[in-house]
CSV table of C-alpha atoms in Angstrom, one decimal:
chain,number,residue,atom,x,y,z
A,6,UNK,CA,-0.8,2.8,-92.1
A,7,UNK,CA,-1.0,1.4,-88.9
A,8,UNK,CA,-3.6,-0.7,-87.4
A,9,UNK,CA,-3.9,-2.0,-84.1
A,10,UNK,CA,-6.2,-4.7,-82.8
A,11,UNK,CA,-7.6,-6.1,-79.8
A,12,UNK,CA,-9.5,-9.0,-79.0
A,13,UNK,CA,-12.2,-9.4,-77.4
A,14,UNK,CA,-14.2,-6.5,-77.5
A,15,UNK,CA,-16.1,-7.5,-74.2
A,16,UNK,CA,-14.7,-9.8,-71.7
A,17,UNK,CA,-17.1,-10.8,-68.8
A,18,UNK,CA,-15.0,-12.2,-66.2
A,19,UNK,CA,-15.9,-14.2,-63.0
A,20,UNK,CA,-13.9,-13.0,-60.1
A,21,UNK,CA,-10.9,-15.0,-59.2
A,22,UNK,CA,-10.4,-16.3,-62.4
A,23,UNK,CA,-7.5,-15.5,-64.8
A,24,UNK,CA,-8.4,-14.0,-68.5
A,25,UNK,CA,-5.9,-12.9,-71.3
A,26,UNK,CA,-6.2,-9.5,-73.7
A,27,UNK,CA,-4.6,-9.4,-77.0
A,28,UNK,CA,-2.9,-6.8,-79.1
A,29,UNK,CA,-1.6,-7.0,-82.8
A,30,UNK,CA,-0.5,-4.3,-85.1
A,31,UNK,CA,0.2,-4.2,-88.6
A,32,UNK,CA,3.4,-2.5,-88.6
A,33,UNK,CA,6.5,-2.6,-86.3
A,34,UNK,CA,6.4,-0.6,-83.7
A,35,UNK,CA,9.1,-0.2,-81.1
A,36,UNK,CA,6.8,0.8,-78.1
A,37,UNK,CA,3.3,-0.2,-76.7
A,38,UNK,CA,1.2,1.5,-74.7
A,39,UNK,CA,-1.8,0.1,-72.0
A,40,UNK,CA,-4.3,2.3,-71.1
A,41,UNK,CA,-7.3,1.9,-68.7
A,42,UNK,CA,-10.7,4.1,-69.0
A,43,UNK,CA,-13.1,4.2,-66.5
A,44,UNK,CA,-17.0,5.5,-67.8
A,45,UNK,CA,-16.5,8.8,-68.0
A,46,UNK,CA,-12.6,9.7,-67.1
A,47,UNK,CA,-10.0,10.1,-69.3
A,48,UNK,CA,-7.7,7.2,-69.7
A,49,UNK,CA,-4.9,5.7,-67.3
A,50,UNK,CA,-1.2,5.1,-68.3
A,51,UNK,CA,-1.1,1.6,-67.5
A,52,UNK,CA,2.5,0.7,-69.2
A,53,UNK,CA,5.0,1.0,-71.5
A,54,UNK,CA,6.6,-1.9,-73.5
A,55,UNK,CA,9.8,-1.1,-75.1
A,56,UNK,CA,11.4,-4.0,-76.3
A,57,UNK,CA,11.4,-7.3,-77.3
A,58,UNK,CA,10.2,-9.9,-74.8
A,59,UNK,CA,9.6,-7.4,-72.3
A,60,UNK,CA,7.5,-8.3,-69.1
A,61,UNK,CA,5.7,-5.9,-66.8
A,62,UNK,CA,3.9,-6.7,-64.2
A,63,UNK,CA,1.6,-4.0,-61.5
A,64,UNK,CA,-0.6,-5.9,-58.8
A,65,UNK,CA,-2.8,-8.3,-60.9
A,66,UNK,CA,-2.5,-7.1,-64.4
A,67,UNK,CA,0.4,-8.4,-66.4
A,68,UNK,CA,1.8,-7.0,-69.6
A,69,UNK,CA,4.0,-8.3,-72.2
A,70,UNK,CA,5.1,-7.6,-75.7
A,71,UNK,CA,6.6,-10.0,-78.6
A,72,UNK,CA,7.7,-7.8,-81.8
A,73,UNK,CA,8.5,-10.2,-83.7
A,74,UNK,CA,4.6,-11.6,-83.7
A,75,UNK,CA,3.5,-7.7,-83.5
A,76,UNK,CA,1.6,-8.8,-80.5
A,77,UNK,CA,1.0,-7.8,-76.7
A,78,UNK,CA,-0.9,-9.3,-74.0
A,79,UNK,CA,-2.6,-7.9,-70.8
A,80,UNK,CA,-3.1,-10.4,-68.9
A,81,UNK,CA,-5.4,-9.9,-65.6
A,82,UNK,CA,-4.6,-12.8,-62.6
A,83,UNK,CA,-8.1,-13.7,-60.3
A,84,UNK,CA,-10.0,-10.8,-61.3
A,85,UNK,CA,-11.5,-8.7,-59.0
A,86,UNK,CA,-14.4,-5.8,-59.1
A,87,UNK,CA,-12.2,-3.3,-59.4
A,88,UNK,CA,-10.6,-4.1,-62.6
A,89,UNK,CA,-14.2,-3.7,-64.3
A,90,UNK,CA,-13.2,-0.9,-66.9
A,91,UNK,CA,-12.2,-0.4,-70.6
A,92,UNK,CA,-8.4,-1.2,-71.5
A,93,UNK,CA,-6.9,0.0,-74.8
A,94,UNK,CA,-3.7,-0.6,-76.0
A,95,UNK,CA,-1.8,1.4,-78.3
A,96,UNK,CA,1.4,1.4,-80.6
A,97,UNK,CA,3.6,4.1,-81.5
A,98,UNK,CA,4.5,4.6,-84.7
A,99,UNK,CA,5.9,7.8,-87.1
A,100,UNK,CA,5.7,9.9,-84.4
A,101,UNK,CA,2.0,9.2,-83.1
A,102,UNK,CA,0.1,6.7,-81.5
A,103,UNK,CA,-2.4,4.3,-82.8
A,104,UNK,CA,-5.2,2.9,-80.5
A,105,UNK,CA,-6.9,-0.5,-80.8
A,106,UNK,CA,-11.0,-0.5,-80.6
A,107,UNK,CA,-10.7,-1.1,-76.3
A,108,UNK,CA,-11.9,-3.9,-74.6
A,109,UNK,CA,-14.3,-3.8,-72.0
A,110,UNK,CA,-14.2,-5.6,-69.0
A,111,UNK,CA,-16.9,-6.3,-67.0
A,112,UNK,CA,-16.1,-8.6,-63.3
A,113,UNK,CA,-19.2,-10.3,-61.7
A,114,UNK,CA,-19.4,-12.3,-58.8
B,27,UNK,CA,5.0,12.5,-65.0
B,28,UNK,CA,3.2,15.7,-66.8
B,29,UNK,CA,0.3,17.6,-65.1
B,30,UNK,CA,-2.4,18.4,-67.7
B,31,UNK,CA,-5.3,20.7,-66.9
B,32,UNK,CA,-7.4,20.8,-70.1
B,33,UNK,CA,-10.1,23.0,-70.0
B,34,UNK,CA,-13.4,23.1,-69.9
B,35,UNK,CA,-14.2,19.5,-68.8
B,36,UNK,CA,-18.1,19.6,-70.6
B,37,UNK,CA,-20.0,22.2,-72.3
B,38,UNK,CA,-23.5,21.7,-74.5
B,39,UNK,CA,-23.1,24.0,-77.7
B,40,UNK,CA,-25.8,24.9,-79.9
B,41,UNK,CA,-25.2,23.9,-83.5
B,42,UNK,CA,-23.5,26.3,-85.9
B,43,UNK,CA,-21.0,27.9,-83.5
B,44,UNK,CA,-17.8,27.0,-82.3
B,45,UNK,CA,-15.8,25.7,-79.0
B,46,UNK,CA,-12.0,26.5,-78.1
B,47,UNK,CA,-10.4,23.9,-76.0
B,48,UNK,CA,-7.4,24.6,-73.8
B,49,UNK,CA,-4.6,22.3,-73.1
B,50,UNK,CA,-2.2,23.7,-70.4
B,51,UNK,CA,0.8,21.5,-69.1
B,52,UNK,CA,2.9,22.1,-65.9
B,53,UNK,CA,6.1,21.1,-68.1
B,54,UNK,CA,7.9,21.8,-71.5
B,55,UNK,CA,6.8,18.8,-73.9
B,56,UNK,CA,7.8,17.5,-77.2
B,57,UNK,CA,4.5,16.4,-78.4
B,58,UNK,CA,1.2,17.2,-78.0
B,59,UNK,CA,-1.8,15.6,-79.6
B,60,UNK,CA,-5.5,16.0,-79.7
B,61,UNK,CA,-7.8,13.0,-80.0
B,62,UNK,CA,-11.8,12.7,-80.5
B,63,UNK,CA,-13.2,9.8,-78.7
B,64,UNK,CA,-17.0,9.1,-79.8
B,65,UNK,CA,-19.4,7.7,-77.6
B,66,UNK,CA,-18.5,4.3,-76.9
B,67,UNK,CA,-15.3,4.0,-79.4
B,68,UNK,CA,-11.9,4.2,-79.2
B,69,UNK,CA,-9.6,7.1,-79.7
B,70,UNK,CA,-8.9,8.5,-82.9
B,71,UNK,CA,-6.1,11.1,-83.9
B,72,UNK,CA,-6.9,14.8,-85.1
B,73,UNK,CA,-4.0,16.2,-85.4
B,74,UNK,CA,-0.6,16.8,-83.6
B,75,UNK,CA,0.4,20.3,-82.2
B,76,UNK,CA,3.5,21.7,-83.5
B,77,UNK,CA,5.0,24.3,-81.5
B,78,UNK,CA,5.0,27.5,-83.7
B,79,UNK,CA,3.9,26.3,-86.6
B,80,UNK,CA,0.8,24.5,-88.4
B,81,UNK,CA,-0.5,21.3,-86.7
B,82,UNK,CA,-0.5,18.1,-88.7
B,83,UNK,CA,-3.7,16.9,-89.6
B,84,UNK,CA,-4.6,13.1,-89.9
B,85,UNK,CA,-6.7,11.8,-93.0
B,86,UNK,CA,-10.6,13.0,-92.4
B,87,UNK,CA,-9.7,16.6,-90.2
B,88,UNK,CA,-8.9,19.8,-91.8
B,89,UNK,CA,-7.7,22.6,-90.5
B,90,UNK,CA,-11.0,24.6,-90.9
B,91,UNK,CA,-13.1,22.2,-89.0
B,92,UNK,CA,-10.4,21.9,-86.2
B,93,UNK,CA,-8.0,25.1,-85.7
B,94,UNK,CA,-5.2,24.4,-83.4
B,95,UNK,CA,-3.0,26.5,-82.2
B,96,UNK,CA,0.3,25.7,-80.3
B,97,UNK,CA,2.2,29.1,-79.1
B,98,UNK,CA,4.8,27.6,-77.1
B,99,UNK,CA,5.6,24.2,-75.6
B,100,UNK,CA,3.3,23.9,-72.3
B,101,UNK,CA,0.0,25.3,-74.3
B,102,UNK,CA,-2.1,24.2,-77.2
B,103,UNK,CA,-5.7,24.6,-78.4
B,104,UNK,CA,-8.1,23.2,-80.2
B,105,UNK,CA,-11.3,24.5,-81.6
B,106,UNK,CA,-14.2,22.9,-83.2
B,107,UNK,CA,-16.0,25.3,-85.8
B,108,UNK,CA,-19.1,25.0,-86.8
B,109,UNK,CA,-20.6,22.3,-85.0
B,110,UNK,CA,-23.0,20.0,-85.2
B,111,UNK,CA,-24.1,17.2,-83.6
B,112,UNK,CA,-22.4,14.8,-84.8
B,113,UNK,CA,-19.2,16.9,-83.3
B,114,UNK,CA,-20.2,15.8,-80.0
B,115,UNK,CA,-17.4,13.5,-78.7
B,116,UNK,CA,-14.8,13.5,-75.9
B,117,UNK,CA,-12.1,15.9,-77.1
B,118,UNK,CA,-8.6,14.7,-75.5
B,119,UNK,CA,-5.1,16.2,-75.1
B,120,UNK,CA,-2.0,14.4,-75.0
B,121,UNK,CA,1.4,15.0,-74.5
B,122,UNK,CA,5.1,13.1,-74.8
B,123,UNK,CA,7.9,13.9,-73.6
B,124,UNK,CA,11.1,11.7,-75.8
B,125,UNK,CA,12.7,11.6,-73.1
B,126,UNK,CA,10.8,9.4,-71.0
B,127,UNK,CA,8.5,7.8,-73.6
B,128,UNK,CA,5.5,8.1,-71.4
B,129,UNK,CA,2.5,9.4,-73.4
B,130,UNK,CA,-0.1,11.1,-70.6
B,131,UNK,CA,-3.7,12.8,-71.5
B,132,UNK,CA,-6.0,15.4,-70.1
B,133,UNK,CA,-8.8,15.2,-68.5
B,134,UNK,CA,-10.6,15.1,-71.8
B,135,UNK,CA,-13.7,17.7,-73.0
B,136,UNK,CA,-16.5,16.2,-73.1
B,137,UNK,CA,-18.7,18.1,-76.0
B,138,UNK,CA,-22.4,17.7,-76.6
B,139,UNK,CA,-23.9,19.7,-79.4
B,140,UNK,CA,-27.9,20.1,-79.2
């Protein structure tokens, strides 16, 4: 069975500054998903990692994926107000995905 | 991408009876999926929708408890028998399409049970 996990759970973040989200899953998986969920919506396709060392990158949030650690990282340059939200990442694997518990992050001034 | 209308966005259901929610998307899919996502958790697999046939139920849902139904390959739906309150979650579809690996969700239900 797949597990996927994420770390931290809650991420306070003072704007500007740079902060890192981590992934890892049990089993290998050949395609990760990032989500973001704001209160109360439905969640956000964020990206898709496909392969091996692969980088993508949408205004300040950065993703990236290494299989051979089983490990992805979201990582969120000078944060700003607007990124306040909960982020989940999840792997595919026999035909489903698996979510990771979500992180929530919170930007103050 | 896939447009999903899932329907209806909230309802409050008094215990014992039942809700059937409607997953409608503008495309033919591969997959689709329906996920419970309890207050402040993440999301958790029910079952996935197999066009024409029964659904495939993840460890800790049973068919009884959660019907679905998937007639063709744009439409699914899931029902939630006999509820009680501790059925009251956000109910989610999803769908995939192989081809483009994107994995895209509703609007979610969001399903209180008094």
């Amino acid at each position: 069975e797949l597990k996927v996990e994420q770390n931290p759970l809650f991420l306070s973040m003072q704007e500007g500054k740079n902060y890192t989200i981590y992934c890892n899953y049990s089993t290998t998986s050949d395609r990760l998903y990032w989500y973001r969920q704001d209160p109360g919506k439905s969640l956000e396709s964020l990206f898709v990692l496909l392969s091996n060392g692969a980088v993508k990158q949408e205004g300040r949030l950065m993703a990236s994926l290494d299989t051979k650690a089983r490990l992805s990282t979201l990582h969120i340059t000078a944060a700003v107000h607007d990124l306040s939200a909960t982020y989940f990442c999840a792997a595919w694997f026999a035909s489903k995905l698996t979510f990771g518990t979500g992180t929530r992050l919170q930007v103050t001034l | 991408s896939a447009v999903i209308s899932q329907k209806p966005s909230r309802d409050i259901c008094q215990r014992g009876t039942s809700l059937t929610i409607q997953c409608q998307v503008d495309s033919q899919v591969t997959m689709m999926f329906w996920y419970r996502q309890q207050p402040g958790q993440s999301l958790t697999l029910i079952a996935t929708a197999n066009q024409g046939s029964e659904a495939t139920y993840e460890s800790g849902f049973v068919i009884d408890k959660f019907p679905i139904s998937r007639p063709n390959l744009t439409f699914s739906t899931l029902t939630v028998s006999n509820m009680s309150p501790e059925d009251s979650s956000i109910y989610l579809c999803s769908v995939c399409r192989v081809a483009d690996t994107e994995a895209f969700f509703g609007q979610g239900t969001r399903l209180t049970v008094v």
